[in-house]
Amino acid sequence: MTMDIRPIRTASDHEAALREIDRLWGAEVGSDDGDRLDVLATLVERYEEGHFPIPTSTPLEVLKFMMEQTGRRQTDLANLLGSRSRASEILSGRRNLTLDQIRLLAREWRIPAGALVGELEPA
């Protein structure tokens, strides 16, 4: 079977590919439909990476977002870290999290450690 697949260049190409992916969803791996699904998914992913980039978040943005979502405040962070001044420095972006603090936040607040690695503010 010949696959009639073209590059995705426009929004309408993108929509058509998404409709075809929806139709093919669940196709058996290795079948003609499964191969078509795999190729279309790769093309859509490439198109979306170029047209709809997902901005990355700094560890500080992640920490503040998670605190907001769970109703935690600076006082809660201070209690966890054992220091009001350290919590203040971290939340103001003046100090980066240490590895031990990242591990503590991951364990106690269930924040993925990988999301807390790096500079708190972009350079």
Coordinates of C-alpha atoms in Angstrom, one line a residue:
M1 CA 0.0 0.0 0.0
T2 CA 1.3 3.4 -0.9
M3 CA 1.1 6.2 1.7
D4 CA -0.1 9.4 0.3
I5 CA 1.4 11.6 3.0
R6 CA 2.8 15.1 2.5
P7 CA 4.6 17.6 4.7
I8 CA 2.4 19.6 7.0
R9 CA 2.9 23.3 6.0
T10 CA -0.4 25.0 6.9
A11 CA -3.0 25.1 9.6
S12 CA -5.4 23.2 7.3
D13 CA -2.8 20.5 6.6
H14 CA -2.4 20.2 10.4
E15 CA -6.1 19.8 10.9
A16 CA -6.4 17.2 8.2
A17 CA -3.5 15.3 9.7
L18 CA -5.1 15.4 13.2
R19 CA -8.4 14.1 11.7
E20 CA -6.6 11.2 10.1
I21 CA -4.7 10.4 13.3
D22 CA -8.0 10.3 15.1
R23 CA -9.4 7.9 12.5
L24 CA -6.3 5.7 12.7
W25 CA -5.9 5.8 16.5
G26 CA -5.5 2.3 17.9
A27 CA -4.3 0.8 14.7
E28 CA -2.1 -2.3 15.1
V29 CA 1.6 -1.6 15.3
G30 CA 3.3 -2.7 12.1
S31 CA 0.1 -2.7 10.0
D32 CA -0.3 -0.3 7.1
D33 CA -2.6 1.8 9.2
G34 CA -0.2 1.6 12.2
D35 CA 2.7 2.8 10.0
R36 CA 0.6 5.6 8.6
L37 CA -0.4 6.7 12.1
D38 CA 3.3 6.6 13.2
V39 CA 4.4 8.8 10.2
L40 CA 1.5 11.3 10.7
A41 CA 2.2 11.6 14.4
T42 CA 5.8 12.4 13.7
L43 CA 4.9 15.0 11.1
V44 CA 2.3 16.6 13.4
E45 CA 4.8 16.6 16.3
R46 CA 7.4 18.4 14.1
Y47 CA 4.8 20.9 12.9
E48 CA 3.6 21.7 16.4
E49 CA 7.1 22.1 17.8
G50 CA 7.7 24.8 15.2
H51 CA 4.3 26.5 15.5
F52 CA 3.2 26.0 19.1
P53 CA 6.4 25.9 21.2
I54 CA 5.9 25.2 24.9
P55 CA 7.7 27.7 26.9
T56 CA 10.0 26.3 29.6
S57 CA 9.5 27.3 33.2
T58 CA 12.2 28.3 35.6
P59 CA 12.4 26.3 38.9
L60 CA 11.1 29.4 40.7
E61 CA 8.1 29.6 38.4
V62 CA 7.5 25.9 39.1
L63 CA 7.8 26.3 42.8
K64 CA 5.5 29.3 43.0
F65 CA 2.9 27.6 40.7
M66 CA 2.9 24.4 42.9
M67 CA 2.6 26.5 46.0
E68 CA -0.3 28.4 44.6
Q69 CA -2.0 25.2 43.4
T70 CA -1.7 23.5 46.8
G71 CA -2.5 26.6 48.9
R72 CA 1.0 26.8 50.4
R73 CA 2.5 30.1 51.4
Q74 CA 6.0 31.4 52.1
T75 CA 5.5 30.4 55.8
D76 CA 5.0 26.7 54.7
L77 CA 8.2 26.8 52.7
A78 CA 10.1 28.4 55.6
N79 CA 8.8 25.6 57.9
L80 CA 9.9 22.9 55.5
L81 CA 13.3 24.4 55.0
G82 CA 13.7 25.5 58.6
S83 CA 14.5 29.1 57.8
R84 CA 12.3 32.1 57.1
S85 CA 15.2 34.0 55.5
R86 CA 16.1 31.1 53.2
A87 CA 12.5 30.8 52.0
S88 CA 12.4 34.6 51.3
E89 CA 15.7 34.5 49.4
I90 CA 14.5 31.6 47.3
L91 CA 11.0 33.0 46.5
S92 CA 12.6 36.4 45.6
G93 CA 15.0 34.8 43.2
R94 CA 18.1 35.8 45.2
R95 CA 19.1 32.2 46.0
N96 CA 18.9 29.0 44.1
L97 CA 17.6 25.8 45.6
T98 CA 20.3 23.4 46.9
L99 CA 20.2 19.7 45.9
D100 CA 19.1 18.8 49.4
Q101 CA 16.3 21.4 49.2
I102 CA 15.2 20.0 45.8
R103 CA 15.1 16.5 47.3
L104 CA 13.1 17.7 50.3
L105 CA 10.6 19.5 48.1
A106 CA 10.3 16.4 45.8
R107 CA 9.7 14.1 48.8
E108 CA 7.5 16.3 51.0
W109 CA 5.6 18.3 48.4
R110 CA 5.7 15.9 45.5
I111 CA 7.2 18.4 43.1
P112 CA 9.2 16.6 40.4
A113 CA 12.9 17.1 41.2
G114 CA 13.7 17.7 37.5
A115 CA 11.4 20.7 37.4
L116 CA 13.4 22.3 40.2
V117 CA 16.9 21.9 38.8
G118 CA 18.6 25.0 37.3
E119 CA 18.7 28.7 37.9
L120 CA 15.6 30.1 39.6
E121 CA 15.6 33.0 37.2
P122 CA 16.7 33.0 33.5
A123 CA 20.1 34.5 33.0

